[in-house]
Tab-separated table of C-alpha atoms in Angstrom:
chain	number	residue	atom	x	y	z
A	1	MET	CA	-4.544	25.993	22.488
A	2	ASP	CA	-5.067	22.634	24.155
A	3	LEU	CA	-5.907	20.057	21.486
A	4	ASP	CA	-7.433	16.703	22.349
A	5	VAL	CA	-4.929	14.114	21.097
A	6	LEU	CA	-7.834	11.894	20.015
A	7	ALA	CA	-9.070	14.661	17.697
A	8	THR	CA	-5.735	15.164	15.905
A	9	PRO	CA	-5.434	14.405	12.188
A	10	GLY	CA	-2.902	11.667	12.911
A	11	HIS	CA	-5.255	9.785	15.230
A	12	LEU	CA	-8.320	10.264	13.027
A	13	ILE	CA	-6.432	9.152	9.902
A	14	SER	CA	-5.166	6.124	11.810
A	15	LEU	CA	-8.750	5.194	12.731
A	16	ALA	CA	-9.883	5.671	9.122
A	17	ALA	CA	-6.961	3.573	7.842
A	18	ARG	CA	-7.811	0.750	10.233
A	19	GLY	CA	-11.462	0.909	9.164
A	20	PHE	CA	-10.513	0.736	5.501
A	21	ALA	CA	-8.097	-2.126	6.239
A	22	ARG	CA	-10.795	-4.151	8.040
A	23	LEU	CA	-13.308	-3.558	5.250
A	24	SER	CA	-10.777	-4.362	2.539
A	25	GLU	CA	-9.551	-7.483	4.313
A	26	ALA	CA	-13.101	-8.789	4.635
A	27	ARG	CA	-13.742	-8.240	0.927
A	28	LEU	CA	-10.385	-9.549	-0.315
A	29	LYS	CA	-10.177	-12.686	1.833
A	30	PRO	CA	-12.820	-14.624	-0.159
A	31	LEU	CA	-10.753	-13.901	-3.296
A	32	GLY	CA	-7.591	-15.294	-1.699
A	33	PHE	CA	-5.852	-11.927	-1.256
A	34	GLY	CA	-4.734	-9.907	1.743
A	35	VAL	CA	-4.912	-6.136	1.895
A	36	GLY	CA	-1.127	-5.877	2.345
A	37	GLN	CA	-0.623	-7.730	-0.930
A	38	LEU	CA	-2.485	-5.137	-2.987
A	39	PRO	CA	0.506	-2.894	-3.825
A	40	VAL	CA	2.471	-5.968	-4.957
A	41	LEU	CA	-0.390	-7.270	-7.081
A	42	VAL	CA	-0.962	-3.889	-8.732
A	43	ALA	CA	2.747	-3.266	-9.341
A	44	LEU	CA	3.152	-6.682	-10.937
A	45	GLN	CA	0.009	-6.313	-13.042
A	46	ASP	CA	0.964	-2.844	-14.292
A	47	GLY	CA	4.616	-3.745	-14.877
A	48	ARG	CA	5.841	-1.095	-12.421
A	49	ALA	CA	8.016	-3.614	-10.610
A	50	SER	CA	9.198	-7.174	-11.119
A	51	THR	CA	11.939	-7.768	-8.540
A	52	GLN	CA	11.746	-8.062	-4.767
A	53	ARG	CA	13.785	-4.874	-4.351
A	54	ASP	CA	11.540	-2.891	-6.699
A	55	LEU	CA	8.398	-4.260	-5.046
A	56	ALA	CA	9.664	-3.329	-1.571
A	57	ARG	CA	10.435	0.182	-2.773
A	58	PHE	CA	7.054	0.484	-4.508
A	59	ALA	CA	5.117	-0.781	-1.461
A	60	LYS	CA	7.287	1.296	0.905
A	61	ILE	CA	8.226	-1.623	3.127
A	62	GLU	CA	11.569	-3.107	4.091
A	63	GLN	CA	13.133	-6.066	2.275
A	64	PRO	CA	12.636	-8.741	5.017
A	65	PRO	CA	8.846	-8.256	5.315
A	66	MET	CA	8.590	-8.139	1.505
A	67	ALA	CA	10.500	-11.421	1.260
A	68	GLN	CA	8.082	-13.004	3.750
A	69	MET	CA	5.046	-11.683	1.890
A	70	LEU	CA	6.356	-12.929	-1.457
A	71	ALA	CA	7.058	-16.363	0.042
A	72	ARG	CA	3.437	-16.564	1.270
A	73	MET	CA	2.118	-15.331	-2.072
A	74	GLU	CA	4.191	-17.928	-3.909
A	75	ARG	CA	2.981	-20.646	-1.530
A	76	ASP	CA	-0.624	-19.529	-2.148
A	77	GLY	CA	-0.173	-19.680	-5.929
A	78	LEU	CA	-0.443	-15.928	-6.536
A	79	ILE	CA	3.055	-15.263	-7.894
A	80	GLN	CA	5.819	-17.174	-9.613
A	81	ARG	CA	9.535	-16.501	-9.774
A	82	ALA	CA	11.928	-17.029	-12.650
A	83	PRO	CA	15.641	-16.236	-12.928
A	84	ASP	CA	16.321	-12.696	-14.125
A	85	PRO	CA	18.077	-13.023	-17.504
A	86	THR	CA	20.008	-9.780	-16.896
A	87	ASP	CA	21.021	-10.442	-13.262
A	88	GLY	CA	21.728	-13.995	-12.150
A	89	ARG	CA	21.406	-13.015	-8.462
A	90	SER	CA	17.844	-11.794	-8.886
A	91	SER	CA	14.473	-13.264	-9.773
A	92	ARG	CA	11.712	-11.825	-11.922
A	93	ILE	CA	8.352	-12.072	-10.210
A	94	THR	CA	5.093	-12.355	-12.129
A	95	LEU	CA	1.460	-12.956	-11.291
A	96	THR	CA	0.056	-16.415	-11.829
A	97	GLU	CA	-2.992	-16.930	-14.027
A	98	VAL	CA	-5.042	-17.482	-10.859
A	99	ALA	CA	-4.025	-14.090	-9.439
A	100	GLU	CA	-4.580	-12.336	-12.759
A	101	ALA	CA	-8.056	-13.846	-13.022
A	102	ARG	CA	-9.063	-12.786	-9.482
A	103	LEU	CA	-7.465	-9.338	-9.450
A	104	PRO	CA	-10.207	-7.473	-11.353
A	105	ASP	CA	-12.790	-8.661	-8.798
A	106	ALA	CA	-10.495	-7.579	-5.953
A	107	VAL	CA	-9.987	-4.117	-7.436
A	108	ALA	CA	-13.746	-3.773	-8.014
A	109	ALA	CA	-14.450	-4.775	-4.397
A	110	LEU	CA	-11.956	-2.222	-3.088
A	111	LEU	CA	-13.282	0.559	-5.306
A	112	ARG	CA	-16.828	-0.275	-4.212
A	113	GLY	CA	-15.727	-0.072	-0.557
A	114	ASN	CA	-14.132	3.325	-1.124
A	115	HIS	CA	-17.245	4.561	-2.894
A	116	GLU	CA	-19.458	3.318	-0.051
A	117	ALA	CA	-17.212	4.892	2.598
A	118	LEU	CA	-17.475	8.253	0.795
A	119	ARG	CA	-21.243	7.940	0.263
A	120	ASP	CA	-22.119	11.262	1.958
A	121	PHE	CA	-19.289	13.166	0.269
A	122	THR	CA	-19.755	15.307	-2.820
A	123	ASP	CA	-17.399	14.656	-5.737
A	124	GLU	CA	-15.611	17.894	-4.844
A	125	GLU	CA	-15.187	16.834	-1.203
A	126	ALA	CA	-13.871	13.413	-2.223
A	127	GLY	CA	-11.409	15.049	-4.633
A	128	LEU	CA	-10.286	17.511	-1.971
A	129	LEU	CA	-9.803	14.693	0.555
A	130	ILE	CA	-7.634	12.791	-1.928
A	131	ALA	CA	-5.586	15.910	-2.716
A	132	LEU	CA	-5.086	16.735	0.967
A	133	LEU	CA	-4.134	13.176	1.885
A	134	THR	CA	-1.689	13.031	-1.037
A	135	ARG	CA	-0.003	16.220	0.212
A	136	LEU	CA	0.015	14.925	3.780
A	137	ILE	CA	1.672	11.663	2.709
A	138	ALA	CA	4.334	13.603	0.766
A	139	ASN	CA	5.022	15.742	3.856
A	140	LEU	CA	5.265	12.654	6.065
A	141	ASP	CA	7.574	10.889	3.590
A	142	ARG	CA	9.818	13.957	3.571
A	143	LEU	CA	9.858	14.169	7.379
A	144	VAL	CA	10.619	10.477	7.763
A	145	SER	CA	13.487	10.652	5.270
A	146	VAL	CA	14.984	13.619	7.151
A	147	GLU	CA	14.559	11.851	10.508
A	148	ALA	CA	16.197	8.727	9.095
A	149	SER	CA	19.175	10.630	7.666
A	150	PRO	CA	22.220	9.994	9.843
A	151	GLY	CA	24.011	13.098	11.015
A	152	THR	CA	21.151	15.485	10.263
A	153	PRO	CA	21.269	18.329	12.812
A	154	ILE	CA	18.196	18.540	15.009
A	155	SER	CA	17.451	22.037	13.730
A	156	GLU	CA	16.988	20.601	10.221
A	157	LYS	CA	14.666	17.871	11.456
A	158	GLY	CA	11.884	20.339	12.101
A	159	ASP	CA	12.305	20.609	15.863
């Protein structure tokens, strides 16, 4: 079967992701946030992470880009750093009062955008889409970790 590469799930999901990113960026910018900062903001608010290493792991990005993002967020008054009392080499990162005050509006704007994007979907369809995307992401994470493993034979990489 000859499949049009522009009709593949990977391409279509990429287009949807870019559309969501543009919409989210437009709605977050007036609040002083960027769409890439959202995982950091949520992790700090919920207490899921408080160090640069934990935030990078949570957001699934490498340490250098996380360090750059945190530097910009600190410059913009969204986060603050304090020495980690248990590890003198590390800093604890927390949201500033400004970020905490704006975050509920940002989350509401993003949820509203998701709701609007799924306007013609039934609740069941929206739930199924979320479940399928969650499984797809888990599969991709597994594939990427296998591909990144040094010394993994090609036959184990899914080729």
